Amino acid sequence: MRQVRRKTMDTTARDYLLKAKNEGLQLSWNKYEGMLPQDGFSQLGLSCHECLQGPCRLNPFRPEENSTVCGLGNDELVLLWLTRQARENSDLVASGSQMLVELRHKVTAGKVDLDQLQSKAAKWSVDGAGLSDFVMGLSLKFAELSYPQAQSEESSMGYLKRLGSQQISLMGFNADLAEVLYGRCGSQSRMVGLAVIKEKAVNVCLDGANPTLLANALELSQELEGEAFQRGASDGLNIILAGDFSSNFAFNTSSNQGTIEFAILTGLVDLYLIGDGLGKARIPAAGYHTVVTSVVSSKEALREVFLQGIAAYSQRDLNKVKASNQLEKAEAVGNLDPQKIKELLDQSLVKGICVIGGGSNLKLTEDQGTLELVGRLSAQKILCLTYGNSAVTLAKYGILNLEDLGNKLLADELESKAAPLIYSVGGEGDAAKILELLKVAGGEKAVAVFPELTSARDLQISLALAQMGAKVFTGVQLPVAGSVKITEEIGKIIEYCGPKVLVDTVANYFEIQG
């Protein structure tokens, strides 16, 4: 158990780690440990693969190595990496483009609610005399958000923060498109844990899927249910998510990003669909019946993939099946009143706001920082807001079950039967709601903490929150130490604290500010 806890706080991990070891499977932790020590030049931000004259690296212990072949110095190399991360939005552009095409088709067919479309268009400062005008205006707005341009007289850090903000605005734009096209679930209650994977169903796990794919998956789960029954799956097709929630579709979630491999090790996942930019090799499917494939763009292609998953159901190895009883209820709250939150802050009924985000980073003991942070801040009357993978992390420990947590004072103020001090606003695509709330409640009154900063999207959200005036902390060191200048500048925006002192640092910051 002691060895397991160095990897993750998830108590269900023990059995699956031992199972993987006995089966000779390499999990992410094994791969990471096998690559140690990691490349020192890359850790400093002094490696470059931008052109075919490289790869180049600058040795900080050799003063004569002061630039790459094409002339980039230490400061420029480190800033180049940060800018690339802040600008990355290919998945958002692809998803938004798909939805705009679908929107045009639905408008032509008269299948769009005019009032709702007009409302969303007005939110993005788009007006017009009819549906076609709204669609054209939204398309132009999408292009504006997708391809941000540097402004004259703008500092490098100012540009980074604006890039981050624009990517999160694009996320919010896509979320609004998804709501127009697919609606929003009346209930945001979901089940989380490996037990959502059913023994008598064809289990289809979606990892990094966009709203259009989720919509197609829902339709196919209904259309192909008979095929699943014929294969002996009495519970039909079961669509589950990995590492995220959906506000548009009532799919349950099996795990956070840190423990997705355990879903495969249950022996019950028949089809695993993985999004663009994510490596299929991270799914330990060797020796298992599971079909692992990248997402496909059309419903017709997805149908063929689903049929492969249905066929795989009858190929399960019962000797490898290890079902789990891990199951918790999670609630997301999409209608928090920003003005009410501001009043609570002004009256000191809530002492501050803490946004908790980030992925699952195996360099650390996964989940530990997030759990300790929530426990500490809730006791200090700090309102915690979370989303996406961090929300899934908290949910699997029962922390987002509103029936179990309550605060009478806040419940009265927010007119809720149970009002905990930790709320999820939904999936990663809903992160923009937090920025909208802070515009009213006051970004300068917020702290954002990313205990396990992992992806470019995590960095973008942290930059966007900094742009709002929030103080940002992370427990993962950015690869920028190769430039003294950039390290100092980015450190004023995103402050690194070692995992052992992160929670104390954040708690003390609130006490000082209070």
Short mmCIF file of C-alpha atoms in Angstrom, two decimals:
data_model
loop_
_atom_site.label_atom_id
_atom_site.label_comp_id
_atom_site.label_asym_id
_atom_site.label_seq_id
_atom_site.Cartn_x
_atom_site.Cartn_y
_atom_site.Cartn_z
CA MET A 1 0.00 0.00 0.00
CA ARG A 2 2.85 2.39 0.79
CA GLN A 3 4.19 1.96 -2.73
CA VAL A 4 0.73 2.56 -4.21
CA ARG A 5 0.28 5.80 -2.29
CA ARG A 6 3.44 7.20 -3.82
CA LYS A 7 1.63 6.95 -7.14
CA THR A 8 -1.95 7.92 -6.31
CA MET A 9 -4.25 8.52 -3.35
CA ASP A 10 -6.91 6.35 -5.01
CA THR A 11 -7.40 3.32 -2.75
CA THR A 12 -8.82 1.27 -5.62
CA ALA A 13 -5.42 1.46 -7.31
CA ARG A 14 -3.78 -1.26 -5.23
CA ASP A 15 -5.58 -4.20 -6.82
CA TYR A 16 -5.16 -2.91 -10.36
CA LEU A 17 -1.49 -2.06 -9.94
CA LEU A 18 -0.88 -5.61 -8.72
CA LYS A 19 -3.00 -6.98 -11.56
CA ALA A 20 -0.94 -5.07 -14.13
CA LYS A 21 2.28 -6.29 -12.54
CA ASN A 22 1.13 -9.91 -12.58
CA GLU A 23 0.12 -9.59 -16.23
CA GLY A 24 3.40 -7.94 -17.21
CA LEU A 25 1.74 -4.71 -18.36
CA GLN A 26 3.59 -1.40 -18.44
CA LEU A 27 1.49 1.42 -16.98
CA SER A 28 2.23 5.14 -17.25
CA TRP A 29 4.16 5.14 -13.98
CA ASN A 30 6.43 2.36 -15.24
CA LYS A 31 7.10 4.25 -18.46
CA TYR A 32 7.86 7.45 -16.57
CA GLU A 33 10.24 5.75 -14.15
CA GLY A 34 11.95 3.94 -17.03
CA MET A 35 12.74 7.27 -18.73
CA LEU A 36 14.36 8.85 -15.68
CA PRO A 37 16.35 10.99 -15.55
CA GLN A 38 14.42 13.17 -17.96
CA ASP A 39 16.30 15.32 -20.46
CA GLY A 40 17.86 18.21 -18.56
CA PHE A 41 17.93 20.62 -21.50
CA SER A 42 14.19 20.17 -22.06
CA GLN A 43 13.48 20.64 -18.36
CA LEU A 44 15.20 24.02 -18.58
CA GLY A 45 13.35 24.95 -21.77
CA LEU A 46 16.59 24.98 -23.76
CA SER A 47 15.74 22.40 -26.43
CA CYS A 48 14.31 23.34 -29.81
CA HIS A 49 12.71 21.24 -32.56
CA GLU A 50 11.15 24.09 -34.54
CA CYS A 51 13.02 23.62 -37.82
CA LEU A 52 14.95 20.99 -39.75
CA GLN A 53 18.31 22.58 -38.92
CA GLY A 54 17.90 21.17 -35.41
CA PRO A 55 17.18 19.79 -33.00
CA CYS A 56 19.23 22.34 -31.08
CA ARG A 57 19.94 22.76 -27.39
CA LEU A 58 21.78 25.40 -25.41
CA ASN A 59 24.11 24.22 -22.65
CA PRO A 60 23.84 26.62 -19.68
CA PHE A 61 27.32 25.57 -18.56
CA ARG A 62 28.91 26.63 -21.85
CA PRO A 63 28.72 30.42 -22.24
CA GLU A 64 29.83 30.15 -25.87
CA GLU A 65 26.56 28.33 -26.66
CA ASN A 66 24.46 31.48 -26.60
CA SER A 67 22.15 30.83 -29.54
CA THR A 68 20.68 28.07 -31.70
CA VAL A 69 21.61 27.60 -35.35
CA CYS A 70 18.90 30.07 -36.37
CA GLY A 71 19.88 32.57 -33.68
CA LEU A 72 17.44 31.96 -30.81
CA GLY A 73 18.87 32.76 -27.38
CA ASN A 74 17.86 31.42 -23.97
CA ASP A 75 15.09 33.96 -23.43
CA GLU A 76 13.62 33.41 -26.88
CA LEU A 77 13.72 29.61 -26.62
CA VAL A 78 11.87 29.55 -23.31
CA LEU A 79 9.34 32.15 -24.45
CA LEU A 80 8.79 30.20 -27.68
CA TRP A 81 7.71 27.13 -25.69
CA LEU A 82 5.33 29.15 -23.50
CA THR A 83 3.81 30.88 -26.53
CA ARG A 84 3.30 27.59 -28.36
CA GLN A 85 1.49 26.15 -25.34
CA ALA A 86 -0.68 29.24 -24.90
CA ARG A 87 -1.60 29.30 -28.60
CA GLU A 88 -2.45 25.60 -29.04
CA ASN A 89 -6.12 25.31 -29.98
CA SER A 90 -6.30 22.83 -32.86
CA ASP A 91 -8.85 20.65 -31.04
CA LEU A 92 -11.05 23.66 -30.27
CA VAL A 93 -10.88 24.89 -33.86
CA ALA A 94 -11.74 21.45 -35.24
CA SER A 95 -14.65 21.00 -32.83
CA GLY A 96 -16.05 24.49 -33.40
CA SER A 97 -15.77 24.12 -37.17
CA GLN A 98 -17.75 20.87 -37.04
CA MET A 99 -20.48 22.46 -34.97
CA LEU A 100 -20.76 25.53 -37.22
CA VAL A 101 -21.26 23.25 -40.23
CA GLU A 102 -23.96 21.37 -38.33
CA LEU A 103 -25.53 24.66 -37.25
CA ARG A 104 -25.84 25.78 -40.88
CA HIS A 105 -27.51 22.49 -41.80
CA LYS A 106 -29.96 22.68 -38.90
CA VAL A 107 -30.79 26.32 -39.64
CA THR A 108 -31.55 25.39 -43.26
CA ALA A 109 -33.76 22.53 -42.06
CA GLY A 110 -35.52 24.75 -39.53
CA LYS A 111 -34.36 22.68 -36.55
CA VAL A 112 -32.86 25.48 -34.44
CA ASP A 113 -34.59 27.46 -31.69
CA LEU A 114 -34.48 31.06 -32.94
CA ASP A 115 -34.75 32.63 -29.49
CA GLN A 116 -31.91 30.55 -28.10
CA LEU A 117 -29.69 31.21 -31.11
CA GLN A 118 -30.42 34.93 -30.90
CA SER A 119 -29.59 34.93 -27.18
CA LYS A 120 -26.26 33.19 -27.71
CA ALA A 121 -25.44 35.45 -30.66
CA ALA A 122 -26.13 38.55 -28.55
CA LYS A 123 -23.77 37.23 -25.88
CA TRP A 124 -20.98 37.31 -28.48
CA SER A 125 -22.02 40.75 -29.82
CA VAL A 126 -23.51 39.29 -32.99
CA ASP A 127 -26.73 40.73 -34.37
CA GLY A 128 -28.76 40.37 -37.54
CA ALA A 129 -32.19 40.32 -39.11
CA GLY A 130 -32.50 36.56 -39.44
CA LEU A 131 -31.02 33.15 -38.79
CA SER A 132 -28.56 33.31 -41.67
CA ASP A 133 -27.19 36.61 -40.33
CA PHE A 134 -26.64 35.06 -36.92
CA VAL A 135 -24.83 32.07 -38.41
CA MET A 136 -22.59 34.30 -40.51
CA GLY A 137 -21.85 36.57 -37.56
CA LEU A 138 -21.04 33.63 -35.31
CA SER A 139 -18.73 32.20 -37.98
CA LEU A 140 -16.82 35.48 -38.14
CA LYS A 141 -16.61 35.61 -34.34
CA PHE A 142 -15.29 32.06 -34.32
CA ALA A 143 -12.54 33.00 -36.79
CA GLU A 144 -11.61 36.00 -34.64
CA LEU A 145 -11.29 33.84 -31.52
CA SER A 146 -9.47 31.03 -33.31
CA TYR A 147 -6.59 33.08 -34.69
CA PRO A 148 -5.46 35.70 -32.16
CA GLN A 149 -2.94 38.30 -33.31
CA ALA A 150 -0.22 40.03 -31.32
CA GLN A 151 -0.87 43.70 -30.59
CA SER A 152 1.68 46.48 -30.90
CA GLU A 153 3.37 47.66 -27.70
CA GLU A 154 2.26 44.48 -25.92
CA SER A 155 4.63 42.83 -23.45
CA SER A 156 5.46 39.15 -23.87
CA MET A 157 3.68 38.25 -20.62
CA GLY A 158 0.69 40.39 -21.58
CA TYR A 159 0.50 38.54 -24.88
CA LEU A 160 0.66 35.16 -23.11
CA LYS A 161 -2.18 36.09 -20.77
CA ARG A 162 -4.29 37.38 -23.64
CA LEU A 163 -3.62 34.19 -25.61
CA GLY A 164 -4.79 32.11 -22.67
CA SER A 165 -7.90 34.25 -22.24
CA GLN A 166 -8.76 33.98 -25.92
CA GLN A 167 -8.49 30.17 -25.90
CA ILE A 168 -10.85 30.00 -22.92
CA SER A 169 -13.22 32.37 -24.69
CA LEU A 170 -13.12 29.97 -27.63
CA MET A 171 -13.99 27.14 -25.23
CA GLY A 172 -16.96 29.17 -24.01
CA PHE A 173 -18.01 29.90 -27.59
CA ASN A 174 -17.93 26.19 -28.44
CA ALA A 175 -19.90 25.39 -25.28
CA ASP A 176 -22.61 27.82 -26.40
CA LEU A 177 -22.71 26.25 -29.87
CA ALA A 178 -23.08 22.83 -28.26
CA GLU A 179 -25.97 24.06 -26.14
CA VAL A 180 -27.77 25.44 -29.20
CA LEU A 181 -27.25 22.20 -31.14
CA TYR A 182 -27.66 19.55 -28.46
CA GLY A 183 -29.30 21.29 -25.52
CA ARG A 184 -28.23 21.07 -21.91
CA CYS A 185 -29.16 18.28 -19.50
CA GLY A 186 -31.78 19.32 -16.99
CA SER A 187 -29.96 17.34 -14.33
CA GLN A 188 -26.21 17.67 -13.91
CA SER A 189 -26.06 14.68 -11.59
CA ARG A 190 -23.60 11.99 -12.68
CA MET A 191 -22.08 8.81 -11.31
CA VAL A 192 -18.30 8.53 -11.11
CA GLY A 193 -16.07 5.52 -10.56
CA LEU A 194 -14.99 2.27 -12.17
CA ALA A 195 -18.33 0.70 -11.22
CA VAL A 196 -20.05 2.68 -14.01
CA ILE A 197 -18.45 0.08 -16.31
CA LYS A 198 -21.16 -2.59 -16.52
CA GLU A 199 -20.50 -6.32 -16.70
CA LYS A 200 -23.51 -7.02 -18.93
CA ALA A 201 -23.16 -4.11 -21.35
CA VAL A 202 -20.97 -3.24 -24.30
CA ASN A 203 -18.88 -0.54 -22.64
CA VAL A 204 -17.69 2.29 -24.87
CA CYS A 205 -15.25 4.68 -23.19
CA LEU A 206 -14.74 8.13 -24.74
CA ASP A 207 -11.56 10.00 -23.86
CA GLY A 208 -11.09 13.57 -25.14
CA ALA A 209 -14.25 13.49 -27.28
CA ASN A 210 -15.88 16.67 -28.59
CA PRO A 211 -19.64 17.43 -28.36
CA THR A 212 -20.35 16.34 -31.93
CA LEU A 213 -18.84 12.92 -31.31
CA LEU A 214 -20.79 12.62 -28.06
CA ALA A 215 -24.01 13.40 -29.93
CA ASN A 216 -23.24 10.75 -32.54
CA ALA A 217 -22.31 8.25 -29.83
CA LEU A 218 -25.64 8.80 -28.07
CA GLU A 219 -27.59 8.22 -31.29
CA LEU A 220 -25.60 5.09 -32.14
CA SER A 221 -26.03 3.66 -28.65
CA GLN A 222 -29.77 3.70 -29.32
CA GLU A 223 -29.63 2.59 -32.96
CA LEU A 224 -27.25 -0.34 -32.30
CA GLU A 225 -28.78 -1.55 -29.05
CA GLY A 226 -30.28 -4.55 -30.85
CA GLU A 227 -26.82 -5.56 -32.10
CA ALA A 228 -25.55 -5.51 -28.51
CA PHE A 229 -28.48 -7.65 -27.34
CA GLN A 230 -27.73 -10.22 -30.05
CA ARG A 231 -24.17 -10.52 -28.72
CA GLY A 232 -25.54 -11.27 -25.25
CA ALA A 233 -25.12 -7.80 -23.72
CA SER A 234 -28.43 -7.62 -21.83
CA ASP A 235 -27.74 -4.03 -20.70
CA GLY A 236 -27.16 -2.84 -24.27
CA LEU A 237 -24.56 -0.17 -25.02
CA ASN A 238 -23.08 1.82 -22.15
CA ILE A 239 -21.33 5.09 -23.05
CA ILE A 240 -18.90 6.37 -20.41
CA LEU A 241 -16.39 9.21 -20.29
CA ALA A 242 -12.81 9.36 -19.03
CA GLY A 243 -11.36 12.38 -17.24
CA ASP A 244 -14.22 14.79 -17.89
CA PHE A 245 -17.93 15.55 -17.60
CA SER A 246 -20.44 16.60 -20.24
CA SER A 247 -23.13 19.20 -19.58
CA ASN A 248 -24.93 18.29 -22.80
CA PHE A 249 -25.18 14.52 -22.38
CA ALA A 250 -25.94 12.44 -19.29
CA PHE A 251 -22.93 10.14 -19.59
CA ASN A 252 -21.27 8.87 -16.44
CA THR A 253 -17.49 9.02 -15.93
CA SER A 254 -15.23 6.08 -15.12
CA SER A 255 -12.15 7.85 -13.77
CA ASN A 256 -9.96 10.91 -13.87
CA GLN A 257 -7.06 11.11 -16.31
CA GLY A 258 -4.65 9.67 -13.77
CA THR A 259 -6.41 6.32 -13.47
CA ILE A 260 -7.88 5.71 -16.93
CA GLU A 261 -5.65 2.65 -17.32
CA PHE A 262 -7.53 0.93 -14.51
CA ALA A 263 -10.69 1.06 -16.64
CA ILE A 264 -9.01 -1.22 -19.17
CA LEU A 265 -7.75 -3.49 -16.39
CA THR A 266 -11.34 -4.21 -15.32
CA GLY A 267 -11.47 -6.34 -18.47
CA LEU A 268 -14.89 -4.86 -19.23
CA VAL A 269 -14.14 -2.00 -21.66
CA ASP A 270 -14.95 -3.19 -25.18
CA LEU A 271 -14.20 -0.02 -27.14
CA TYR A 272 -11.90 2.83 -26.14
CA LEU A 273 -12.09 5.93 -28.34
CA ILE A 274 -9.32 8.42 -27.77
CA GLY A 275 -9.21 12.06 -28.89
CA ASP A 276 -6.73 13.81 -31.15
CA GLY A 277 -3.39 14.60 -29.57
CA LEU A 278 -3.63 11.73 -27.09
CA GLY A 279 -1.47 8.64 -27.60
CA LYS A 280 -3.22 5.31 -28.05
CA ALA A 281 -0.18 3.56 -26.57
CA ARG A 282 -1.02 4.90 -23.12
CA ILE A 283 -3.96 2.47 -22.99
CA PRO A 284 -2.62 -0.92 -21.74
CA ALA A 285 -4.78 -3.04 -24.03
CA ALA A 286 -2.14 -5.68 -24.86
CA GLY A 287 -3.61 -9.07 -24.07
CA TYR A 288 -7.11 -7.62 -23.70
CA HIS A 289 -10.04 -7.77 -26.09
CA THR A 290 -10.50 -3.99 -26.01
CA VAL A 291 -10.60 -2.17 -29.35
CA VAL A 292 -8.56 1.04 -29.02
CA THR A 293 -8.84 3.63 -31.78
CA SER A 294 -8.67 7.36 -32.43
CA VAL A 295 -11.88 9.33 -32.77
CA VAL A 296 -13.45 9.55 -36.22
CA SER A 297 -15.18 12.56 -37.72
CA SER A 298 -18.35 11.13 -39.28
CA LYS A 299 -21.25 9.21 -37.82
CA GLU A 300 -20.92 6.57 -40.54
CA ALA A 301 -17.28 5.89 -39.63
CA LEU A 302 -18.19 5.87 -35.94
CA ARG A 303 -20.88 3.27 -36.62
CA GLU A 304 -18.25 0.88 -38.00
CA VAL A 305 -16.07 1.44 -34.95
CA PHE A 306 -19.03 0.80 -32.64
CA LEU A 307 -19.75 -2.47 -34.44
CA GLN A 308 -16.15 -3.53 -33.77
CA GLY A 309 -16.67 -2.77 -30.09
CA ILE A 310 -19.90 -4.76 -30.03
CA ALA A 311 -18.13 -7.72 -31.65
CA ALA A 312 -15.35 -7.45 -29.05
CA TYR A 313 -17.88 -7.96 -26.23
CA SER A 314 -18.09 -11.69 -27.01
CA GLN A 315 -14.28 -11.94 -26.95
CA ARG A 316 -13.86 -10.96 -23.30
CA ASP A 317 -11.47 -13.10 -21.27
CA LEU A 318 -13.44 -13.83 -18.10
CA ASN A 319 -10.22 -14.77 -16.32
CA LYS A 320 -9.08 -11.16 -16.70
CA VAL A 321 -12.31 -9.52 -15.56
CA LYS A 322 -11.99 -7.64 -12.29
CA ALA A 323 -15.01 -5.45 -11.68
CA SER A 324 -14.89 -2.59 -9.18
CA ASN A 325 -17.39 -1.27 -6.64
CA GLN A 326 -15.97 2.27 -6.79
CA LEU A 327 -18.99 4.53 -7.29
CA GLU A 328 -19.81 8.05 -6.15
CA LYS A 329 -22.46 10.60 -7.05
CA ALA A 330 -21.39 13.99 -8.39
CA GLU A 331 -23.38 17.16 -8.89
CA ALA A 332 -22.44 20.10 -11.07
CA VAL A 333 -23.96 23.53 -10.52
CA GLY A 334 -24.24 25.57 -13.68
CA ASN A 335 -26.35 28.41 -12.33
CA LEU A 336 -24.29 29.95 -9.53
CA ASP A 337 -25.32 33.59 -9.24
CA PRO A 338 -22.21 35.80 -9.63
CA GLN A 339 -23.93 38.73 -7.94
CA LYS A 340 -24.87 36.58 -4.95
CA ILE A 341 -21.27 35.36 -4.67
CA LYS A 342 -20.09 38.97 -4.76
CA GLU A 343 -22.48 39.86 -1.94
CA LEU A 344 -21.22 36.95 0.16
CA LEU A 345 -17.66 38.15 -0.38
CA ASP A 346 -18.54 41.75 0.47
CA GLN A 347 -20.26 40.60 3.67
CA SER A 348 -17.30 38.33 4.55
CA LEU A 349 -19.62 35.32 4.70
CA VAL A 350 -17.22 33.82 2.20
CA LYS A 351 -13.60 34.83 2.70
CA GLY A 352 -12.42 34.18 -0.83
CA ILE A 353 -12.69 32.13 -4.00
CA CYS A 354 -10.30 29.38 -4.99
CA VAL A 355 -10.40 27.90 -8.49
CA ILE A 356 -8.99 24.37 -8.55
CA GLY A 357 -7.94 23.02 -11.93
CA GLY A 358 -5.41 20.90 -13.71
CA GLY A 359 -4.88 17.39 -14.93
CA SER A 360 -3.32 14.31 -13.36
CA ASN A 361 0.47 14.51 -13.33
CA LEU A 362 2.28 11.28 -12.50
CA LYS A 363 5.37 13.18 -11.38
CA LEU A 364 3.45 13.74 -8.15
CA THR A 365 1.33 11.59 -5.88
CA GLU A 366 -1.83 11.93 -7.94
CA ASP A 367 -4.86 13.56 -6.28
CA GLN A 368 -3.01 14.34 -3.04
CA GLY A 369 -2.60 18.08 -3.51
CA THR A 370 -6.18 18.57 -4.70
CA LEU A 371 -7.67 16.65 -1.78
CA GLU A 372 -5.55 18.39 0.86
CA LEU A 373 -6.32 21.78 -0.64
CA VAL A 374 -10.09 21.32 -0.56
CA GLY A 375 -10.04 20.03 3.00
CA ARG A 376 -7.96 22.94 4.21
CA LEU A 377 -9.79 25.73 2.40
CA SER A 378 -13.32 24.56 3.17
CA ALA A 379 -12.48 24.90 6.86
CA GLN A 380 -11.47 28.52 6.18
CA LYS A 381 -14.80 29.40 4.49
CA ILE A 382 -13.16 29.66 1.08
CA LEU A 383 -15.53 28.94 -1.81
CA CYS A 384 -13.83 26.42 -4.13
CA LEU A 385 -14.82 26.16 -7.80
CA THR A 386 -13.65 23.36 -10.05
CA TYR A 387 -14.27 21.82 -13.47
CA GLY A 388 -13.21 19.02 -15.82
CA ASN A 389 -10.59 16.55 -14.67
CA SER A 390 -10.19 18.19 -11.25
CA ALA A 391 -13.93 17.87 -10.73
CA VAL A 392 -13.75 14.17 -11.62
CA THR A 393 -10.86 13.78 -9.17
CA LEU A 394 -12.88 15.27 -6.32
CA ALA A 395 -16.02 13.41 -7.36
CA LYS A 396 -14.47 9.96 -7.09
CA TYR A 397 -13.76 10.67 -3.41
CA GLY A 398 -17.39 11.69 -2.81
CA ILE A 399 -16.60 15.40 -2.38
CA LEU A 400 -19.06 16.60 -5.05
CA ASN A 401 -22.05 14.75 -3.63
CA LEU A 402 -24.23 17.65 -2.53
CA GLU A 403 -26.39 15.32 -0.47
CA ASP A 404 -23.47 14.56 1.84
CA LEU A 405 -21.91 18.01 2.22
CA GLY A 406 -23.60 21.09 3.53
CA ASN A 407 -23.10 24.50 5.08
CA LYS A 408 -26.22 25.97 6.70
CA LEU A 409 -25.12 29.56 6.36
CA LEU A 410 -24.37 29.32 2.67
CA ALA A 411 -27.43 27.16 2.09
CA ASP A 412 -29.64 29.95 3.41
CA GLU A 413 -27.85 32.64 1.44
CA LEU A 414 -27.87 30.69 -1.83
CA GLU A 415 -31.41 29.38 -1.26
CA SER A 416 -30.24 25.81 -1.57
CA LYS A 417 -31.02 22.73 0.51
CA ALA A 418 -27.34 21.85 0.65
CA ALA A 419 -24.57 24.27 -0.20
CA PRO A 420 -21.07 22.90 0.19
CA LEU A 421 -18.01 25.08 -0.11
CA ILE A 422 -16.88 23.19 -3.20
CA TYR A 423 -18.75 23.39 -6.50
CA SER A 424 -18.17 21.94 -9.94
CA VAL A 425 -19.32 24.01 -12.90
CA GLY A 426 -19.14 20.94 -15.18
CA GLY A 427 -16.65 19.68 -17.73
CA GLU A 428 -13.50 21.27 -19.10
CA GLY A 429 -15.60 23.00 -21.75
CA ASP A 430 -17.46 24.80 -18.95
CA ALA A 431 -14.33 26.43 -17.49
CA ALA A 432 -15.27 29.72 -19.16
CA LYS A 433 -18.20 29.96 -16.72
CA ILE A 434 -15.73 30.54 -13.91
CA LEU A 435 -14.22 33.49 -15.75
CA GLU A 436 -17.70 34.91 -16.34
CA LEU A 437 -18.42 34.60 -12.62
CA LEU A 438 -15.16 36.31 -11.67
CA LYS A 439 -15.93 39.25 -13.95
CA VAL A 440 -18.77 40.09 -11.56
CA ALA A 441 -17.47 38.76 -8.25
CA GLY A 442 -13.98 40.18 -8.80
CA GLY A 443 -11.01 38.28 -10.18
CA GLU A 444 -8.65 40.02 -7.75
CA LYS A 445 -10.47 38.26 -4.89
CA ALA A 446 -9.70 34.84 -6.33
CA VAL A 447 -6.81 32.43 -6.13
CA ALA A 448 -6.33 29.70 -8.73
CA VAL A 449 -4.44 26.54 -7.87
CA PHE A 450 -3.25 23.86 -10.27
CA PRO A 451 -1.74 21.16 -8.03
CA GLU A 452 -1.03 18.95 -11.04
CA LEU A 453 -0.57 21.30 -13.99
CA THR A 454 -0.33 18.89 -16.93
CA SER A 455 -1.47 20.13 -20.34
CA ALA A 456 -1.41 23.16 -22.60
CA ARG A 457 -5.08 23.71 -21.74
CA ASP A 458 -4.21 23.81 -18.03
CA LEU A 459 -1.61 26.49 -18.74
CA GLN A 460 -4.08 28.47 -20.87
CA ILE A 461 -6.71 28.47 -18.13
CA SER A 462 -4.12 29.55 -15.56
CA LEU A 463 -3.05 32.44 -17.83
CA ALA A 464 -6.68 33.44 -18.39
CA LEU A 465 -7.32 33.51 -14.65
CA ALA A 466 -4.18 35.60 -14.14
CA GLN A 467 -5.52 37.99 -16.77
CA MET A 468 -8.65 38.31 -14.60
CA GLY A 469 -6.48 39.39 -11.67
CA ALA A 470 -6.38 36.07 -9.82
CA LYS A 471 -3.25 34.91 -8.02
CA VAL A 472 -2.16 31.60 -9.58
CA PHE A 473 -0.18 28.79 -7.93
CA THR A 474 1.03 25.48 -9.31
CA GLY A 475 2.67 22.41 -7.82
CA VAL A 476 4.45 21.55 -11.08
CA GLN A 477 7.50 23.47 -12.21
CA LEU A 478 7.35 24.97 -15.69
CA PRO A 479 10.36 24.23 -17.95
CA VAL A 480 11.59 27.84 -18.00
CA ALA A 481 14.64 27.86 -15.70
CA GLY A 482 16.97 28.20 -18.70
CA SER A 483 16.04 31.89 -18.86
CA VAL A 484 16.47 34.00 -15.74
CA LYS A 485 14.40 36.79 -17.29
CA ILE A 486 11.42 34.64 -18.32
CA THR A 487 11.52 32.68 -15.06
CA GLU A 488 11.18 35.94 -13.14
CA GLU A 489 8.41 37.29 -15.38
CA ILE A 490 6.27 34.14 -15.53
CA GLY A 491 6.81 33.63 -11.80
CA LYS A 492 4.88 36.85 -11.17
CA ILE A 493 1.93 35.33 -13.05
CA ILE A 494 2.13 31.66 -12.06
CA GLU A 495 3.95 30.97 -8.81
CA TYR A 496 5.52 27.56 -8.35
CA CYS A 497 5.38 25.94 -4.91
CA GLY A 498 6.76 22.50 -4.16
CA PRO A 499 4.05 19.90 -3.47
CA LYS A 500 4.96 19.77 0.23
CA VAL A 501 4.34 23.49 0.77
CA LEU A 502 1.67 24.24 -1.84
CA VAL A 503 -1.37 23.87 0.42
CA ASP A 504 0.20 25.85 3.29
CA THR A 505 1.26 28.60 0.88
CA VAL A 506 -2.25 28.97 -0.55
CA ALA A 507 -3.92 28.87 2.87
CA ASN A 508 -1.49 31.47 4.24
CA TYR A 509 -2.10 33.68 1.20
CA PHE A 510 -5.83 33.78 1.97
CA GLU A 511 -5.12 34.58 5.63
CA ILE A 512 -2.85 37.47 4.66
CA GLN A 513 -5.35 38.81 2.13
CA GLY A 514 -8.18 38.45 4.63
#
